[in-house]
Amino acid sequence: EGQWRKAESVEEHARLFKGVIGGLVKSLGCQFSVGKSESPFLHPGIQATVKCGRNVVGFFGVVHPLIREACEIKEEVFYCELDARLLVKMMIGVPAPAVSDYPAVWRDMTLKVALKDQAGRVLRFIQEAALASLTDASIVDDFRKPDEEYRRVTYRVTFQSLERTLKSEEIDAAMGTLFESLKGKHGIEMAG
């Protein structure tokens, strides 16, 4: 109550849950993807298998409504099961990331994303810009005003250096380069 935005839908929670699982699998050096799942104790429309390359290493989704009802659970429940032995076999040596003693700086930007486009695709464009001090990019919000023919997707980009504290002029220049790349290469503009 009192939050500035409405509560997330089950589908939005499922996407976030998928992101957490994907982050875990990727941290092991495995290629993450999802596939079709038909687990009888998960909701038929909100479930998927977890794949590393071509191998199925688990599944996840929303617990089936009949099971929730039998257990007298009112809220949606998410479930994930991963085969740890198989994941360990597929694990690739992933070096630990370098840790910086210098502060990270983040900037939020809201972009116009076509209704048919995926917000994750634009996130990939941001990451592919390969800015020297860009260390992370994530989706913070995704909303649409009723009278607009596009979505407003807010991305958070994080900058950090291993050698020194970044100056705000450097961050401004990097953001300018990023905006030029997004608009010039992909036709993506800032939302006003």
Short mmCIF file of C-alpha atoms in Angstrom, two decimals:
data_model
loop_
_atom_site.label_atom_id
_atom_site.label_comp_id
_atom_site.label_asym_id
_atom_site.label_seq_id
_atom_site.Cartn_x
_atom_site.Cartn_y
_atom_site.Cartn_z
CA GLU A 1 0.00 0.00 0.00
CA GLY A 2 1.26 3.47 -0.84
CA GLN A 3 3.66 2.23 -3.51
CA TRP A 4 3.98 4.33 -6.62
CA ARG A 5 3.16 1.51 -9.00
CA LYS A 6 0.66 -1.31 -9.18
CA ALA A 7 1.54 -4.81 -8.00
CA GLU A 8 3.18 -7.11 -10.52
CA SER A 9 1.09 -9.73 -12.29
CA VAL A 10 1.80 -13.46 -12.02
CA GLU A 11 3.37 -13.30 -15.49
CA GLU A 12 5.73 -10.50 -14.37
CA HIS A 13 6.72 -12.50 -11.29
CA ALA A 14 7.31 -15.53 -13.53
CA ARG A 15 9.64 -13.46 -15.76
CA LEU A 16 11.55 -12.27 -12.69
CA PHE A 17 11.76 -15.85 -11.38
CA LYS A 18 13.06 -16.97 -14.79
CA GLY A 19 15.69 -14.21 -14.60
CA VAL A 20 16.92 -15.43 -11.22
CA ILE A 21 17.17 -19.02 -12.47
CA GLY A 22 18.90 -17.82 -15.64
CA GLY A 23 21.41 -15.83 -13.59
CA LEU A 24 22.18 -18.88 -11.46
CA VAL A 25 22.68 -21.17 -14.47
CA LYS A 26 24.78 -18.57 -16.34
CA SER A 27 26.96 -18.05 -13.26
CA LEU A 28 28.02 -21.69 -13.64
CA GLY A 29 29.18 -20.96 -17.18
CA CYS A 30 26.28 -22.81 -18.80
CA GLN A 31 24.24 -21.55 -21.74
CA PHE A 32 20.71 -20.91 -20.38
CA SER A 33 17.46 -21.36 -22.28
CA VAL A 34 13.93 -22.55 -21.56
CA GLY A 35 11.77 -25.14 -23.24
CA LYS A 36 8.31 -26.66 -23.05
CA SER A 37 7.32 -28.34 -19.81
CA GLU A 38 4.35 -30.53 -18.93
CA SER A 39 4.77 -31.06 -15.19
CA PRO A 40 1.41 -32.13 -13.73
CA PHE A 41 1.87 -30.23 -10.46
CA LEU A 42 2.64 -26.89 -12.15
CA HIS A 43 0.19 -24.48 -13.80
CA PRO A 44 -0.26 -25.65 -17.42
CA GLY A 45 0.28 -22.16 -18.87
CA ILE A 46 3.08 -20.92 -16.62
CA GLN A 47 5.89 -23.47 -16.58
CA ALA A 48 9.06 -24.29 -18.51
CA THR A 49 12.07 -26.56 -18.54
CA VAL A 50 15.54 -25.21 -17.73
CA LYS A 51 18.04 -26.08 -20.41
CA CYS A 52 21.83 -25.87 -20.57
CA GLY A 53 22.62 -26.10 -24.24
CA ARG A 54 20.48 -29.04 -25.35
CA ASN A 55 20.29 -30.73 -21.94
CA VAL A 56 17.27 -30.33 -19.67
CA VAL A 57 18.59 -29.70 -16.14
CA GLY A 58 15.34 -28.82 -14.39
CA PHE A 59 11.98 -27.10 -14.56
CA PHE A 60 10.14 -24.20 -12.94
CA GLY A 61 6.77 -22.52 -12.84
CA VAL A 62 3.72 -21.64 -10.80
CA VAL A 63 2.26 -24.39 -8.59
CA HIS A 64 -0.98 -25.79 -10.03
CA PRO A 65 -4.14 -24.05 -8.67
CA LEU A 66 -5.66 -27.38 -7.51
CA ILE A 67 -2.60 -28.10 -5.36
CA ARG A 68 -2.71 -24.59 -3.90
CA GLU A 69 -6.40 -25.04 -3.14
CA ALA A 70 -5.81 -28.45 -1.49
CA CYS A 71 -3.08 -26.90 0.69
CA GLU A 72 -5.26 -23.83 1.38
CA ILE A 73 -2.63 -21.44 -0.02
CA LYS A 74 -4.11 -18.17 -1.26
CA GLU A 75 -1.04 -16.63 -2.94
CA GLU A 76 0.65 -17.85 -6.11
CA VAL A 77 3.62 -20.11 -5.35
CA PHE A 78 6.64 -20.48 -7.63
CA TYR A 79 8.63 -23.69 -7.74
CA CYS A 80 11.94 -24.66 -9.33
CA GLU A 81 13.77 -27.95 -9.36
CA LEU A 82 17.32 -28.25 -10.74
CA ASP A 83 19.48 -31.35 -11.15
CA ALA A 84 22.59 -30.25 -9.23
CA ARG A 85 24.68 -33.27 -10.32
CA LEU A 86 24.00 -32.58 -13.98
CA LEU A 87 24.69 -28.85 -13.54
CA VAL A 88 28.03 -29.60 -11.88
CA LYS A 89 28.98 -31.93 -14.76
CA MET A 90 28.19 -29.19 -17.28
CA MET A 91 29.86 -26.44 -15.29
CA ILE A 92 32.64 -24.58 -17.06
CA GLY A 93 35.45 -22.95 -15.11
CA VAL A 94 34.20 -19.40 -14.66
CA PRO A 95 36.72 -16.96 -13.23
CA ALA A 96 35.55 -14.82 -10.35
CA PRO A 97 34.80 -11.28 -11.49
CA ALA A 98 37.18 -8.53 -10.47
CA VAL A 99 35.87 -6.48 -7.56
CA SER A 100 36.35 -2.74 -7.60
CA ASP A 101 37.03 -0.62 -4.53
CA TYR A 102 35.66 2.39 -6.40
CA PRO A 103 31.99 3.40 -6.34
CA ALA A 104 29.54 2.31 -8.97
CA VAL A 105 27.37 4.93 -10.67
CA TRP A 106 24.04 4.08 -12.21
CA ARG A 107 21.70 5.96 -14.46
CA ASP A 108 18.11 5.17 -15.33
CA MET A 109 16.76 5.85 -18.79
CA THR A 110 13.25 5.34 -20.12
CA LEU A 111 13.07 4.34 -23.76
CA LYS A 112 10.24 3.99 -26.26
CA VAL A 113 9.95 0.31 -27.14
CA ALA A 114 7.54 -0.84 -29.85
CA LEU A 115 4.63 -2.93 -28.58
CA LYS A 116 5.79 -5.95 -30.58
CA ASP A 117 9.44 -5.68 -29.47
CA GLN A 118 10.85 -7.46 -26.45
CA ALA A 119 12.40 -5.31 -23.73
CA GLY A 120 15.17 -7.91 -23.38
CA ARG A 121 16.20 -7.36 -26.99
CA VAL A 122 16.84 -3.68 -26.26
CA LEU A 123 18.76 -4.72 -23.13
CA ARG A 124 21.01 -6.80 -25.40
CA PHE A 125 21.59 -3.72 -27.62
CA ILE A 126 22.69 -1.79 -24.51
CA GLN A 127 25.10 -4.55 -23.53
CA GLU A 128 26.43 -4.83 -27.10
CA ALA A 129 27.32 -1.13 -27.07
CA ALA A 130 30.40 -2.36 -25.14
CA LEU A 131 31.12 0.90 -23.35
CA ALA A 132 34.41 0.68 -21.45
CA SER A 133 33.03 1.34 -17.97
CA LEU A 134 29.58 -0.24 -18.42
CA THR A 135 29.42 -3.12 -15.93
CA ASP A 136 25.71 -3.95 -15.82
CA ALA A 137 22.35 -3.20 -17.41
CA SER A 138 18.92 -4.30 -16.24
CA ILE A 139 15.22 -3.65 -16.79
CA VAL A 140 13.66 -1.65 -13.94
CA ASP A 141 10.14 -0.97 -15.20
CA ASP A 142 7.90 -1.62 -18.20
CA PHE A 143 4.64 0.28 -18.62
CA ARG A 144 2.31 1.69 -21.25
CA LYS A 145 0.03 4.68 -21.15
CA PRO A 146 -3.39 3.92 -22.67
CA ASP A 147 -3.12 6.59 -25.39
CA GLU A 148 0.38 5.62 -26.63
CA GLU A 149 1.35 3.16 -29.35
CA TYR A 150 4.57 2.13 -27.59
CA ARG A 151 5.76 0.92 -24.21
CA ARG A 152 7.97 2.88 -21.84
CA VAL A 153 10.73 0.61 -20.60
CA THR A 154 13.11 1.89 -17.94
CA TYR A 155 16.63 0.49 -17.99
CA ARG A 156 19.26 0.93 -15.30
CA VAL A 157 22.85 1.06 -16.55
CA THR A 158 25.74 0.78 -14.11
CA PHE A 159 29.23 2.16 -14.66
CA GLN A 160 32.30 1.36 -12.59
CA SER A 161 36.07 1.40 -12.99
CA LEU A 162 38.62 -0.92 -11.42
CA GLU A 163 41.26 1.84 -11.34
CA ARG A 164 39.54 5.04 -10.19
CA THR A 165 36.34 6.90 -9.38
CA LEU A 166 34.54 7.87 -12.57
CA LYS A 167 33.75 11.53 -13.19
CA SER A 168 30.22 12.61 -13.97
CA GLU A 169 31.43 14.05 -17.32
CA GLU A 170 32.62 10.56 -18.30
CA ILE A 171 29.27 9.05 -17.40
CA ASP A 172 27.44 11.79 -19.33
CA ALA A 173 29.64 11.13 -22.38
CA ALA A 174 29.06 7.36 -22.12
CA MET A 175 25.29 7.90 -21.88
CA GLY A 176 25.44 10.17 -24.93
CA THR A 177 27.31 7.49 -26.88
CA LEU A 178 24.78 4.89 -25.75
CA PHE A 179 21.79 7.05 -26.83
CA GLU A 180 23.43 7.72 -30.23
CA SER A 181 24.02 3.99 -30.72
CA LEU A 182 20.46 3.05 -29.77
CA LYS A 183 18.91 5.69 -32.01
CA GLY A 184 21.33 5.40 -34.94
CA LYS A 185 21.59 1.61 -35.15
CA HIS A 186 18.20 0.55 -33.83
CA GLY A 187 15.85 3.57 -34.06
CA ILE A 188 15.17 3.54 -30.30
CA GLU A 189 14.40 6.91 -28.72
CA MET A 190 14.06 8.30 -25.21
CA ALA A 191 10.51 8.50 -23.85
CA GLY A 192 9.51 12.03 -22.89
#
